[in-house]
mmCIF file of N, CA and C in Angstrom:
data_model
loop_
_atom_site.group_PDB
_atom_site.id
_atom_site.type_symbol
_atom_site.label_atom_id
_atom_site.label_comp_id
_atom_site.label_asym_id
_atom_site.label_seq_id
_atom_site.Cartn_x
_atom_site.Cartn_y
_atom_site.Cartn_z
ATOM 1 N N UNK T 5 26.230 -31.680 -34.783
ATOM 2 C CA UNK T 5 27.654 -31.638 -35.619
ATOM 3 C C UNK T 5 29.305 -31.177 -34.729
ATOM 4 N N UNK T 6 30.440 -31.493 -34.608
ATOM 5 C CA UNK T 6 31.232 -31.366 -34.230
ATOM 6 C C UNK T 6 31.703 -30.345 -34.755
ATOM 7 N N UNK T 7 32.105 -29.496 -33.754
ATOM 8 C CA UNK T 7 32.560 -28.037 -33.934
ATOM 9 C C UNK T 7 34.107 -28.274 -32.961
ATOM 10 N N UNK T 8 34.843 -27.178 -33.280
ATOM 11 C CA UNK T 8 35.477 -26.875 -33.029
ATOM 12 C C UNK T 8 35.651 -25.167 -32.411
ATOM 13 N N UNK T 9 36.363 -25.163 -31.026
ATOM 14 C CA UNK T 9 36.826 -23.633 -29.875
ATOM 15 C C UNK T 9 38.180 -23.286 -30.578
ATOM 16 N N UNK T 10 38.498 -22.267 -29.825
ATOM 17 C CA UNK T 10 39.720 -21.773 -29.771
ATOM 18 C C UNK T 10 41.167 -22.980 -29.115
ATOM 19 N N UNK T 11 41.850 -23.490 -29.585
ATOM 20 C CA UNK T 11 42.805 -24.416 -28.936
ATOM 21 C C UNK T 11 43.534 -23.776 -27.717
ATOM 22 N N UNK T 12 44.231 -22.563 -28.088
ATOM 23 C CA UNK T 12 44.533 -21.799 -26.915
ATOM 24 C C UNK T 12 43.914 -20.138 -27.186
ATOM 25 N N UNK T 13 42.582 -19.784 -26.502
ATOM 26 C CA UNK T 13 42.473 -18.631 -26.479
ATOM 27 C C UNK T 13 43.279 -17.958 -25.235
ATOM 28 N N UNK T 14 43.190 -16.323 -25.364
ATOM 29 C CA UNK T 14 43.888 -15.576 -24.575
ATOM 30 C C UNK T 14 42.831 -14.805 -23.636
ATOM 31 N N UNK T 15 43.006 -15.647 -22.386
ATOM 32 C CA UNK T 15 41.912 -15.385 -21.105
ATOM 33 C C UNK T 15 41.875 -13.836 -20.784
ATOM 34 N N UNK T 16 42.850 -13.255 -21.157
ATOM 35 C CA UNK T 16 42.986 -11.540 -21.025
ATOM 36 C C UNK T 16 42.809 -10.506 -22.199
ATOM 37 N N UNK T 17 42.717 -11.286 -23.283
ATOM 38 C CA UNK T 17 42.541 -10.548 -24.552
ATOM 39 C C UNK T 17 41.070 -9.621 -23.933
ATOM 40 N N UNK T 18 40.557 -8.940 -23.756
ATOM 41 C CA UNK T 18 39.538 -7.864 -24.018
ATOM 42 C C UNK T 18 38.710 -7.475 -25.523
ATOM 43 N N UNK T 19 37.310 -8.044 -25.882
ATOM 44 C CA UNK T 19 37.594 -8.345 -27.132
ATOM 45 C C UNK T 19 36.521 -7.326 -27.410
ATOM 46 N N UNK T 20 36.574 -6.133 -28.351
ATOM 47 C CA UNK T 20 36.179 -4.930 -28.079
ATOM 48 C C UNK T 20 34.434 -5.189 -29.069
ATOM 49 N N UNK T 21 33.328 -4.616 -28.438
ATOM 50 C CA UNK T 21 31.986 -5.009 -28.736
ATOM 51 C C UNK T 21 32.023 -4.516 -30.313
ATOM 52 N N UNK T 22 31.323 -5.287 -31.521
ATOM 53 C CA UNK T 22 31.243 -4.534 -32.624
ATOM 54 C C UNK T 22 29.928 -5.253 -32.868
ATOM 55 N N UNK T 23 28.239 -4.718 -32.289
ATOM 56 C CA UNK T 23 27.183 -4.921 -32.682
ATOM 57 C C UNK T 23 26.789 -5.687 -33.890
ATOM 58 N N UNK T 24 27.570 -4.860 -35.384
ATOM 59 C CA UNK T 24 27.269 -4.725 -36.398
ATOM 60 C C UNK T 24 27.586 -6.575 -36.841
ATOM 61 N N UNK T 25 29.041 -6.842 -36.432
ATOM 62 C CA UNK T 25 29.830 -7.892 -36.768
ATOM 63 C C UNK T 25 29.003 -8.961 -36.216
ATOM 64 N N UNK T 26 28.721 -9.034 -34.368
ATOM 65 C CA UNK T 26 28.509 -10.304 -33.591
ATOM 66 C C UNK T 26 27.015 -10.221 -33.987
ATOM 67 N N UNK T 27 26.334 -9.200 -35.295
ATOM 68 C CA UNK T 27 24.552 -9.447 -35.219
ATOM 69 C C UNK T 27 24.902 -10.520 -37.253
ATOM 70 N N UNK T 28 25.662 -10.300 -37.380
ATOM 71 C CA UNK T 28 26.185 -10.885 -38.746
ATOM 72 C C UNK T 28 26.318 -12.224 -38.794
ATOM 73 N N UNK T 29 26.993 -12.658 -37.365
ATOM 74 C CA UNK T 29 27.995 -13.810 -36.878
ATOM 75 C C UNK T 29 26.669 -14.785 -36.701
ATOM 76 N N UNK T 30 25.820 -13.835 -35.912
ATOM 77 C CA UNK T 30 24.530 -14.716 -35.013
ATOM 78 C C UNK T 30 23.692 -15.007 -36.359
ATOM 79 N N UNK T 31 23.544 -14.251 -37.218
ATOM 80 C CA UNK T 31 22.311 -14.323 -38.536
ATOM 81 C C UNK T 31 22.774 -15.542 -39.052
ATOM 82 N N UNK T 32 24.514 -15.909 -39.233
ATOM 83 C CA UNK T 32 24.781 -16.719 -40.255
ATOM 84 C C UNK T 32 25.490 -18.149 -39.469
ATOM 85 N N UNK T 33 25.182 -17.789 -38.315
ATOM 86 C CA UNK T 33 25.143 -19.097 -37.183
ATOM 87 C C UNK T 33 24.090 -20.237 -36.800
ATOM 88 N N UNK T 34 24.564 -21.650 -37.223
ATOM 89 C CA UNK T 34 23.449 -22.350 -36.900
ATOM 90 C C UNK T 34 23.608 -23.211 -35.784
ATOM 91 N N UNK T 35 22.055 -23.148 -35.052
ATOM 92 C CA UNK T 35 23.075 -24.049 -33.725
ATOM 93 C C UNK T 35 23.955 -24.061 -33.238
ATOM 94 N N UNK T 36 24.434 -22.409 -32.944
ATOM 95 C CA UNK T 36 25.620 -22.144 -32.620
ATOM 96 C C UNK T 36 26.487 -22.449 -32.895
ATOM 97 N N UNK T 37 26.658 -22.704 -34.313
ATOM 98 C CA UNK T 37 28.064 -23.125 -35.152
ATOM 99 C C UNK T 37 27.740 -22.018 -36.250
ATOM 100 N N UNK T 38 29.550 -22.227 -36.928
ATOM 101 C CA UNK T 38 29.405 -21.685 -37.953
ATOM 102 C C UNK T 38 30.833 -22.163 -38.487
ATOM 103 N N UNK T 39 30.675 -22.230 -40.053
ATOM 104 C CA UNK T 39 31.272 -22.823 -41.222
ATOM 105 C C UNK T 39 32.829 -22.217 -40.723
ATOM 106 N N UNK T 40 33.994 -22.490 -41.031
ATOM 107 C CA UNK T 40 35.203 -22.018 -41.488
ATOM 108 C C UNK T 40 34.971 -21.148 -42.438
ATOM 109 N N UNK T 41 34.780 -21.451 -43.645
ATOM 110 C CA UNK T 41 34.374 -20.682 -45.049
ATOM 111 C C UNK T 41 33.135 -19.119 -44.247
ATOM 112 N N UNK T 42 32.008 -19.641 -43.885
ATOM 113 C CA UNK T 42 31.280 -18.387 -43.068
ATOM 114 C C UNK T 42 32.282 -17.687 -42.290
ATOM 115 N N UNK T 43 32.996 -17.905 -41.491
ATOM 116 C CA UNK T 43 33.757 -17.092 -40.419
ATOM 117 C C UNK T 43 35.215 -16.329 -41.279
ATOM 118 N N UNK T 44 35.234 -16.764 -42.060
ATOM 119 C CA UNK T 44 36.793 -16.073 -43.037
ATOM 120 C C UNK T 44 35.778 -15.397 -43.732
ATOM 121 N N UNK T 45 34.585 -15.206 -44.428
ATOM 122 C CA UNK T 45 33.721 -14.129 -45.362
ATOM 123 C C UNK T 45 33.434 -13.339 -43.669
ATOM 124 N N UNK T 46 33.366 -13.553 -43.261
ATOM 125 C CA UNK T 46 32.349 -12.821 -42.190
ATOM 126 C C UNK T 46 33.909 -11.301 -41.877
ATOM 127 N N UNK T 47 35.256 -12.436 -41.357
ATOM 128 C CA UNK T 47 36.159 -11.630 -41.100
ATOM 129 C C UNK T 47 36.554 -10.669 -42.207
ATOM 130 N N UNK T 48 36.598 -11.155 -43.276
ATOM 131 C CA UNK T 48 37.068 -10.534 -44.784
ATOM 132 C C UNK T 48 35.853 -9.147 -44.581
ATOM 133 N N UNK T 49 34.743 -9.486 -44.762
ATOM 134 C CA UNK T 49 33.168 -8.275 -44.971
ATOM 135 C C UNK T 49 33.881 -7.231 -43.714
ATOM 136 N N UNK T 50 34.741 -7.449 -42.516
ATOM 137 C CA UNK T 50 34.348 -6.327 -41.307
ATOM 138 C C UNK T 50 35.295 -5.886 -41.187
ATOM 139 N N UNK T 51 36.812 -6.699 -41.675
ATOM 140 C CA UNK T 51 37.978 -6.385 -41.815
ATOM 141 C C UNK T 51 38.557 -6.287 -40.452
ATOM 142 N N UNK T 52 37.783 -7.743 -39.853
ATOM 143 C CA UNK T 52 38.875 -8.581 -38.512
ATOM 144 C C UNK T 52 39.866 -9.459 -39.451
ATOM 145 N N UNK T 53 40.547 -9.492 -38.195
ATOM 146 C CA UNK T 53 41.753 -10.738 -38.458
ATOM 147 C C UNK T 53 41.151 -11.945 -38.488
ATOM 148 N N UNK T 54 41.312 -13.232 -38.848
ATOM 149 C CA UNK T 54 40.859 -14.307 -38.080
ATOM 150 C C UNK T 54 41.004 -14.657 -37.159
ATOM 151 N N UNK T 55 41.842 -14.231 -37.006
ATOM 152 C CA UNK T 55 42.200 -14.800 -34.993
ATOM 153 C C UNK T 55 41.265 -14.314 -34.413
ATOM 154 N N UNK T 56 41.486 -12.832 -34.392
ATOM 155 C CA UNK T 56 40.271 -12.205 -34.001
ATOM 156 C C UNK T 56 38.743 -12.571 -33.938
ATOM 157 N N UNK T 57 38.429 -12.948 -35.424
ATOM 158 C CA UNK T 57 37.075 -13.456 -35.373
ATOM 159 C C UNK T 57 37.006 -14.600 -34.071
ATOM 160 N N UNK T 58 37.906 -15.042 -34.538
ATOM 161 C CA UNK T 58 37.932 -17.032 -33.502
ATOM 162 C C UNK T 58 37.928 -16.074 -32.235
ATOM 163 N N UNK T 59 38.710 -15.081 -31.797
ATOM 164 C CA UNK T 59 38.058 -15.429 -30.279
ATOM 165 C C UNK T 59 37.002 -14.694 -30.081
ATOM 166 N N UNK T 60 36.471 -14.107 -31.134
ATOM 167 C CA UNK T 60 35.317 -13.249 -30.987
ATOM 168 C C UNK T 60 33.947 -14.349 -30.744
ATOM 169 N N UNK T 61 34.240 -15.410 -31.728
ATOM 170 C CA UNK T 61 33.609 -16.628 -31.367
ATOM 171 C C UNK T 61 33.441 -17.451 -30.150
ATOM 172 N N UNK T 62 34.575 -18.078 -29.793
ATOM 173 C CA UNK T 62 34.938 -18.163 -28.535
ATOM 174 C C UNK T 62 33.934 -17.444 -27.583
ATOM 175 N N UNK T 63 34.265 -16.398 -27.470
ATOM 176 C CA UNK T 63 33.739 -15.479 -26.409
ATOM 177 C C UNK T 63 31.861 -15.359 -26.759
ATOM 178 N N UNK T 64 31.018 -15.718 -28.047
ATOM 179 C CA UNK T 64 29.987 -15.768 -28.180
ATOM 180 C C UNK T 64 29.503 -16.990 -28.079
ATOM 181 N N UNK T 65 30.515 -18.164 -27.906
ATOM 182 C CA UNK T 65 30.427 -19.464 -27.364
ATOM 183 C C UNK T 65 29.818 -20.205 -28.953
ATOM 184 N N UNK T 66 29.944 -19.587 -30.261
ATOM 185 C CA UNK T 66 29.970 -20.135 -31.465
ATOM 186 C C UNK T 66 31.001 -20.954 -31.827
ATOM 187 N N UNK T 67 30.510 -22.172 -32.056
ATOM 188 C CA UNK T 67 31.607 -23.279 -32.444
ATOM 189 C C UNK T 67 31.999 -22.998 -34.372
ATOM 190 N N UNK T 68 33.448 -23.679 -34.124
ATOM 191 C CA UNK T 68 33.550 -23.592 -35.913
ATOM 192 C C UNK T 68 33.316 -25.076 -36.337
ATOM 193 N N UNK T 69 33.097 -25.089 -37.841
ATOM 194 C CA UNK T 69 32.634 -26.440 -38.402
ATOM 195 C C UNK T 69 33.358 -26.528 -39.646
ATOM 196 N N UNK T 70 33.365 -27.689 -40.088
ATOM 197 C CA UNK T 70 33.689 -27.798 -41.528
ATOM 198 C C UNK T 70 35.062 -26.549 -42.095
ATOM 199 N N UNK T 71 35.707 -27.075 -41.860
ATOM 200 C CA UNK T 71 37.324 -26.732 -42.027
ATOM 201 C C UNK T 71 37.295 -26.640 -43.111
ATOM 202 N N UNK T 72 38.236 -25.796 -44.106
ATOM 203 C CA UNK T 72 38.362 -25.698 -45.764
ATOM 204 C C UNK T 72 39.299 -26.732 -45.801
ATOM 205 N N UNK T 73 40.071 -27.065 -45.062
ATOM 206 C CA UNK T 73 41.383 -28.035 -45.130
ATOM 207 C C UNK T 73 40.341 -29.181 -44.684
ATOM 208 N N UNK T 74 39.352 -29.415 -44.156
ATOM 209 C CA UNK T 74 39.286 -31.168 -43.948
ATOM 210 C C UNK T 74 39.679 -31.616 -42.710
ATOM 211 N N UNK T 75 39.926 -30.527 -41.766
ATOM 212 C CA UNK T 75 41.082 -30.631 -41.136
ATOM 213 C C UNK T 75 39.970 -31.263 -39.183
ATOM 214 N N UNK T 76 38.536 -30.663 -39.340
ATOM 215 C CA UNK T 76 37.634 -30.617 -38.229
ATOM 216 C C UNK T 76 36.228 -30.061 -38.376
ATOM 217 N N UNK T 77 35.508 -30.963 -38.087
ATOM 218 C CA UNK T 77 34.192 -29.984 -38.058
ATOM 219 C C UNK T 77 32.895 -30.673 -39.011
ATOM 220 N N UNK T 78 33.105 -32.197 -39.468
ATOM 221 C CA UNK T 78 32.521 -32.692 -40.166
ATOM 222 C C UNK T 78 31.795 -33.748 -39.249
ATOM 223 N N UNK T 79 31.077 -34.493 -39.816
ATOM 224 C CA UNK T 79 30.318 -35.827 -38.570
ATOM 225 C C UNK T 79 30.150 -36.489 -39.902
ATOM 226 N N UNK T 80 30.740 -38.037 -39.653
ATOM 227 C CA UNK T 80 31.141 -38.585 -37.678
ATOM 228 C C UNK T 80 32.070 -38.397 -37.606
ATOM 229 N N UNK T 81 32.833 -38.126 -38.996
ATOM 230 C CA UNK T 81 34.247 -38.918 -38.715
ATOM 231 C C UNK T 81 35.417 -37.106 -38.246
ATOM 232 N N UNK T 82 34.591 -36.172 -38.246
ATOM 233 C CA UNK T 82 35.058 -35.061 -37.808
ATOM 234 C C UNK T 82 36.356 -34.336 -38.446
ATOM 235 N N UNK T 83 37.471 -35.503 -39.314
ATOM 236 C CA UNK T 83 38.199 -34.933 -40.205
ATOM 237 C C UNK T 83 38.196 -35.778 -41.155
ATOM 238 N N UNK T 84 37.971 -35.228 -42.691
ATOM 239 C CA UNK T 84 37.305 -36.021 -43.791
ATOM 240 C C UNK T 84 38.709 -35.878 -44.347
ATOM 241 N N UNK T 85 39.616 -35.170 -44.635
ATOM 242 C CA UNK T 85 40.963 -35.159 -45.050
ATOM 243 C C UNK T 85 41.454 -36.172 -45.540
ATOM 244 N N UNK T 86 41.701 -37.160 -46.581
ATOM 245 C CA UNK T 86 42.657 -38.245 -46.233
ATOM 246 C C UNK T 86 44.409 -37.931 -47.489
ATOM 247 N N UNK T 87 45.184 -38.689 -47.179
ATOM 248 C CA UNK T 87 46.316 -38.482 -47.647
ATOM 249 C C UNK T 87 45.863 -39.136 -49.021
ATOM 250 N N UNK T 88 46.561 -38.147 -49.755
ATOM 251 C CA UNK T 88 46.722 -37.981 -51.334
ATOM 252 C C UNK T 88 47.620 -39.302 -51.932
ATOM 253 N N UNK T 89 47.254 -39.726 -53.137
ATOM 254 C CA UNK T 89 47.870 -41.052 -53.410
ATOM 255 C C UNK T 89 49.143 -40.713 -53.470
ATOM 256 N N UNK T 90 49.505 -39.789 -54.728
ATOM 257 C CA UNK T 90 50.341 -39.133 -54.586
ATOM 258 C C UNK T 90 50.768 -37.518 -54.655
ATOM 259 N N UNK T 91 52.388 -36.977 -54.280
ATOM 260 C CA UNK T 91 52.201 -35.560 -54.113
ATOM 261 C C UNK T 91 53.226 -35.343 -55.279
ATOM 262 N N UNK T 92 52.959 -34.393 -55.861
ATOM 263 C CA UNK T 92 54.416 -33.593 -57.442
ATOM 264 C C UNK T 92 54.950 -33.412 -56.417
ATOM 265 N N UNK T 93 56.508 -33.807 -56.999
ATOM 266 C CA UNK T 93 58.161 -33.059 -56.476
ATOM 267 C C UNK T 93 57.326 -31.420 -56.466
ATOM 268 N N UNK T 94 56.872 -30.703 -57.288
ATOM 269 C CA UNK T 94 57.395 -29.285 -57.051
ATOM 270 C C UNK T 94 56.508 -28.982 -55.725
ATOM 271 N N UNK T 95 55.145 -29.773 -55.491
ATOM 272 C CA UNK T 95 54.300 -29.302 -54.190
ATOM 273 C C UNK T 95 54.601 -29.773 -53.280
ATOM 274 N N UNK T 96 55.568 -31.036 -53.200
ATOM 275 C CA UNK T 96 56.329 -31.530 -52.127
ATOM 276 C C UNK T 96 57.080 -30.127 -52.100
ATOM 277 N N UNK T 97 57.546 -29.376 -52.472
ATOM 278 C CA UNK T 97 58.877 -28.589 -52.648
ATOM 279 C C UNK T 97 58.216 -27.526 -51.860
ATOM 280 N N UNK T 98 57.055 -27.253 -52.823
ATOM 281 C CA UNK T 98 56.327 -25.798 -52.244
ATOM 282 C C UNK T 98 55.930 -25.749 -50.582
ATOM 283 N N UNK T 99 55.400 -27.148 -50.100
ATOM 284 C CA UNK T 99 55.378 -27.128 -48.981
ATOM 285 C C UNK T 99 56.435 -27.473 -48.036
ATOM 286 N N UNK T 100 57.357 -27.838 -48.195
ATOM 287 C CA UNK T 100 58.333 -27.802 -47.228
ATOM 288 C C UNK T 100 59.403 -26.650 -47.216
ATOM 289 N N UNK T 101 59.027 -25.758 -48.097
ATOM 290 C CA UNK T 101 59.249 -24.402 -48.052
ATOM 291 C C UNK T 101 58.575 -24.113 -47.393
ATOM 292 N N UNK T 102 57.596 -23.788 -47.431
ATOM 293 C CA UNK T 102 56.714 -22.884 -46.418
ATOM 294 C C UNK T 102 56.207 -23.187 -45.082
ATOM 295 N N UNK T 103 57.081 -24.352 -44.801
ATOM 296 C CA UNK T 103 56.660 -24.787 -43.195
ATOM 297 C C UNK T 103 57.786 -24.103 -41.958
ATOM 298 N N UNK T 104 57.340 -23.441 -40.985
ATOM 299 C CA UNK T 104 57.722 -23.007 -40.003
ATOM 300 C C UNK T 104 58.034 -24.320 -38.763
ATOM 301 N N UNK T 105 59.311 -24.804 -38.874
ATOM 302 C CA UNK T 105 59.626 -25.839 -38.066
ATOM 303 C C UNK T 105 58.766 -27.041 -38.366
ATOM 304 N N UNK T 106 58.064 -27.877 -37.582
ATOM 305 C CA UNK T 106 57.934 -29.207 -38.438
ATOM 306 C C UNK T 106 56.495 -29.068 -38.718
ATOM 307 N N UNK T 107 55.810 -27.834 -38.924
ATOM 308 C CA UNK T 107 54.560 -27.480 -39.254
ATOM 309 C C UNK T 107 54.472 -26.814 -40.683
ATOM 310 N N UNK T 108 53.102 -26.960 -40.934
ATOM 311 C CA UNK T 108 52.820 -25.929 -42.615
ATOM 312 C C UNK T 108 52.165 -25.399 -41.763
ATOM 313 N N UNK T 109 51.849 -23.384 -41.322
ATOM 314 C CA UNK T 109 50.480 -22.954 -41.467
ATOM 315 C C UNK T 109 49.285 -22.969 -42.273
ATOM 316 N N UNK T 110 48.302 -22.813 -41.193
ATOM 317 C CA UNK T 110 46.995 -22.952 -42.007
ATOM 318 C C UNK T 110 47.096 -21.799 -43.372
ATOM 319 N N UNK T 111 47.567 -20.644 -43.009
ATOM 320 C CA UNK T 111 47.772 -19.767 -44.245
ATOM 321 C C UNK T 111 48.511 -20.021 -45.014
ATOM 322 N N UNK T 112 49.653 -20.684 -45.274
ATOM 323 C CA UNK T 112 50.301 -20.839 -46.017
ATOM 324 C C UNK T 112 50.175 -21.752 -46.962
ATOM 325 N N UNK T 113 49.374 -23.104 -46.385
ATOM 326 C CA UNK T 113 48.527 -23.928 -47.055
ATOM 327 C C UNK T 113 47.222 -23.136 -47.825
ATOM 328 N N UNK T 114 46.595 -22.578 -47.303
ATOM 329 C CA UNK T 114 46.083 -21.754 -48.606
ATOM 330 C C UNK T 114 46.609 -20.805 -49.665
ATOM 331 N N UNK T 115 47.550 -20.330 -49.238
ATOM 332 C CA UNK T 115 48.402 -19.348 -50.317
ATOM 333 C C UNK T 115 49.238 -20.381 -51.290
ATOM 334 N N UNK T 116 49.399 -21.707 -50.868
ATOM 335 C CA UNK T 116 49.738 -22.807 -51.997
ATOM 336 C C UNK T 116 48.866 -23.099 -52.688
ATOM 337 N N UNK T 117 47.611 -23.254 -52.060
ATOM 338 C CA UNK T 117 46.478 -23.609 -53.154
ATOM 339 C C UNK T 117 46.159 -22.538 -53.944
ATOM 340 N N UNK T 118 46.167 -21.312 -53.341
ATOM 341 C CA UNK T 118 45.765 -20.356 -54.245
ATOM 342 C C UNK T 118 46.936 -20.029 -55.300
ATOM 343 N N UNK T 119 48.299 -20.347 -55.216
ATOM 344 C CA UNK T 119 49.324 -19.962 -56.226
ATOM 345 C C UNK T 119 49.294 -21.138 -57.248
ATOM 346 N N UNK T 120 48.482 -22.451 -56.900
ATOM 347 C CA UNK T 120 48.868 -23.243 -58.000
ATOM 348 C C UNK T 120 47.480 -23.479 -58.601
ATOM 349 N N UNK T 121 46.857 -22.587 -58.241
ATOM 350 C CA UNK T 121 45.028 -22.658 -58.545
ATOM 351 C C UNK T 121 44.287 -24.827 -58.177
ATOM 352 N N UNK T 122 44.773 -24.376 -57.193
ATOM 353 C CA UNK T 122 44.291 -25.941 -57.025
ATOM 354 C C UNK T 122 43.643 -26.284 -55.308
ATOM 355 N N UNK T 123 42.234 -27.132 -55.114
ATOM 356 C CA UNK T 123 41.658 -26.856 -53.753
ATOM 357 C C UNK T 123 42.641 -26.950 -52.738
ATOM 358 N N UNK T 124 42.321 -26.177 -51.486
ATOM 359 C CA UNK T 124 42.552 -26.289 -50.479
ATOM 360 C C UNK T 124 43.155 -27.981 -50.051
ATOM 361 N N UNK T 125 41.757 -28.613 -50.302
ATOM 362 C CA UNK T 125 41.897 -30.144 -49.591
ATOM 363 C C UNK T 125 42.440 -31.149 -49.717
ATOM 364 N N UNK T 126 43.078 -30.610 -51.638
ATOM 365 C CA UNK T 126 44.594 -31.206 -52.176
ATOM 366 C C UNK T 126 45.786 -30.647 -51.362
ATOM 367 N N UNK T 127 45.744 -29.459 -50.964
ATOM 368 C CA UNK T 127 47.207 -29.119 -50.166
ATOM 369 C C UNK T 127 47.098 -30.278 -48.969
ATOM 370 N N UNK T 128 45.691 -30.030 -48.436
ATOM 371 C CA UNK T 128 45.814 -30.763 -47.017
ATOM 372 C C UNK T 128 46.259 -32.482 -47.230
ATOM 373 N N UNK T 129 45.402 -32.890 -48.451
ATOM 374 C CA UNK T 129 45.717 -34.026 -48.573
ATOM 375 C C UNK T 129 47.006 -34.500 -48.908
ATOM 376 N N UNK T 130 47.795 -33.663 -49.412
ATOM 377 C CA UNK T 130 49.251 -33.656 -49.440
ATOM 378 C C UNK T 130 50.145 -33.445 -48.326
ATOM 379 N N UNK T 131 49.723 -32.931 -47.768
ATOM 380 C CA UNK T 131 50.335 -32.686 -46.343
ATOM 381 C C UNK T 131 50.717 -34.181 -45.591
ATOM 382 N N UNK T 132 48.801 -34.835 -45.355
ATOM 383 C CA UNK T 132 48.241 -35.549 -44.834
ATOM 384 C C UNK T 132 49.384 -37.137 -45.416
ATOM 385 N N UNK T 133 49.993 -36.886 -46.634
ATOM 386 C CA UNK T 133 50.594 -37.757 -47.460
ATOM 387 C C UNK T 133 52.184 -37.856 -46.603
ATOM 388 N N UNK T 134 52.532 -36.318 -46.435
ATOM 389 C CA UNK T 134 53.999 -36.531 -45.938
ATOM 390 C C UNK T 134 54.133 -36.211 -44.627
ATOM 391 N N UNK T 135 53.031 -36.539 -43.899
ATOM 392 C CA UNK T 135 53.053 -36.639 -43.005
ATOM 393 C C UNK T 135 53.812 -35.234 -42.115
ATOM 394 N N UNK T 136 52.593 -33.840 -42.281
ATOM 395 C CA UNK T 136 53.123 -32.673 -42.352
ATOM 396 C C UNK T 136 51.945 -32.304 -41.655
ATOM 397 N N UNK T 137 51.712 -32.219 -40.286
ATOM 398 C CA UNK T 137 50.744 -30.993 -39.510
ATOM 399 C C UNK T 137 50.402 -30.002 -40.404
ATOM 400 N N UNK T 138 49.657 -29.431 -40.136
ATOM 401 C CA UNK T 138 48.950 -28.122 -40.367
ATOM 402 C C UNK T 138 48.730 -27.306 -39.114
ATOM 403 N N UNK T 139 49.259 -26.158 -38.877
ATOM 404 C CA UNK T 139 49.225 -25.460 -37.668
ATOM 405 C C UNK T 139 49.877 -24.363 -37.725
ATOM 406 N N UNK T 140 49.317 -23.223 -37.088
ATOM 407 C CA UNK T 140 48.448 -22.688 -36.406
ATOM 408 C C UNK T 140 47.080 -22.600 -37.843
ATOM 409 N N UNK T 141 46.068 -22.784 -37.030
ATOM 410 C CA UNK T 141 44.529 -22.453 -37.529
ATOM 411 C C UNK T 141 44.728 -20.825 -37.569
ATOM 412 N N UNK T 142 44.220 -20.457 -38.862
ATOM 413 C CA UNK T 142 44.153 -18.849 -39.016
ATOM 414 C C UNK T 142 42.888 -18.062 -38.041
ATOM 415 N N UNK T 143 41.667 -19.142 -37.417
ATOM 416 C CA UNK T 143 41.095 -18.983 -37.029
ATOM 417 C C UNK T 143 41.271 -19.219 -35.020
ATOM 418 N N UNK T 144 42.349 -20.347 -35.105
ATOM 419 C CA UNK T 144 42.769 -20.429 -33.684
ATOM 420 C C UNK T 144 42.228 -21.693 -33.493
ATOM 421 N N UNK T 145 41.629 -22.406 -34.043
ATOM 422 C CA UNK T 145 40.747 -23.963 -33.881
ATOM 423 C C UNK T 145 42.002 -24.645 -33.368
ATOM 424 N N UNK T 146 43.355 -25.017 -33.899
ATOM 425 C CA UNK T 146 44.267 -25.729 -33.944
ATOM 426 C C UNK T 146 45.593 -24.779 -34.046
#
């Protein structure tokens, strides 16, 4: 399966040891890979920021798969999100308002999905239709 490592890891950042957290990562990882959802659950469970967990996964050489926005980690296409057939004016306005520069941060896409009670991938599909890139990833994959 195609996975992701952090796009811009900080090589000078020392990741403090956390044996219980690292054991949970190893327990949940399959074949050196862990899903975005699994990684986010572990981050919440252990009170670690998603970015720090992404750095820890890199240090442990565990790749991320199955992005909840459909942007990476699927076989064989890698990216599975497709442009939405149409985007409501309300959703478009909410996306544009949340943009930072030319991009919509991953966390903003999640917040929009939560506030509108819609699947996360529906927000990324709208972004695809609007030709808006989603970044940065909360886990550091993009």
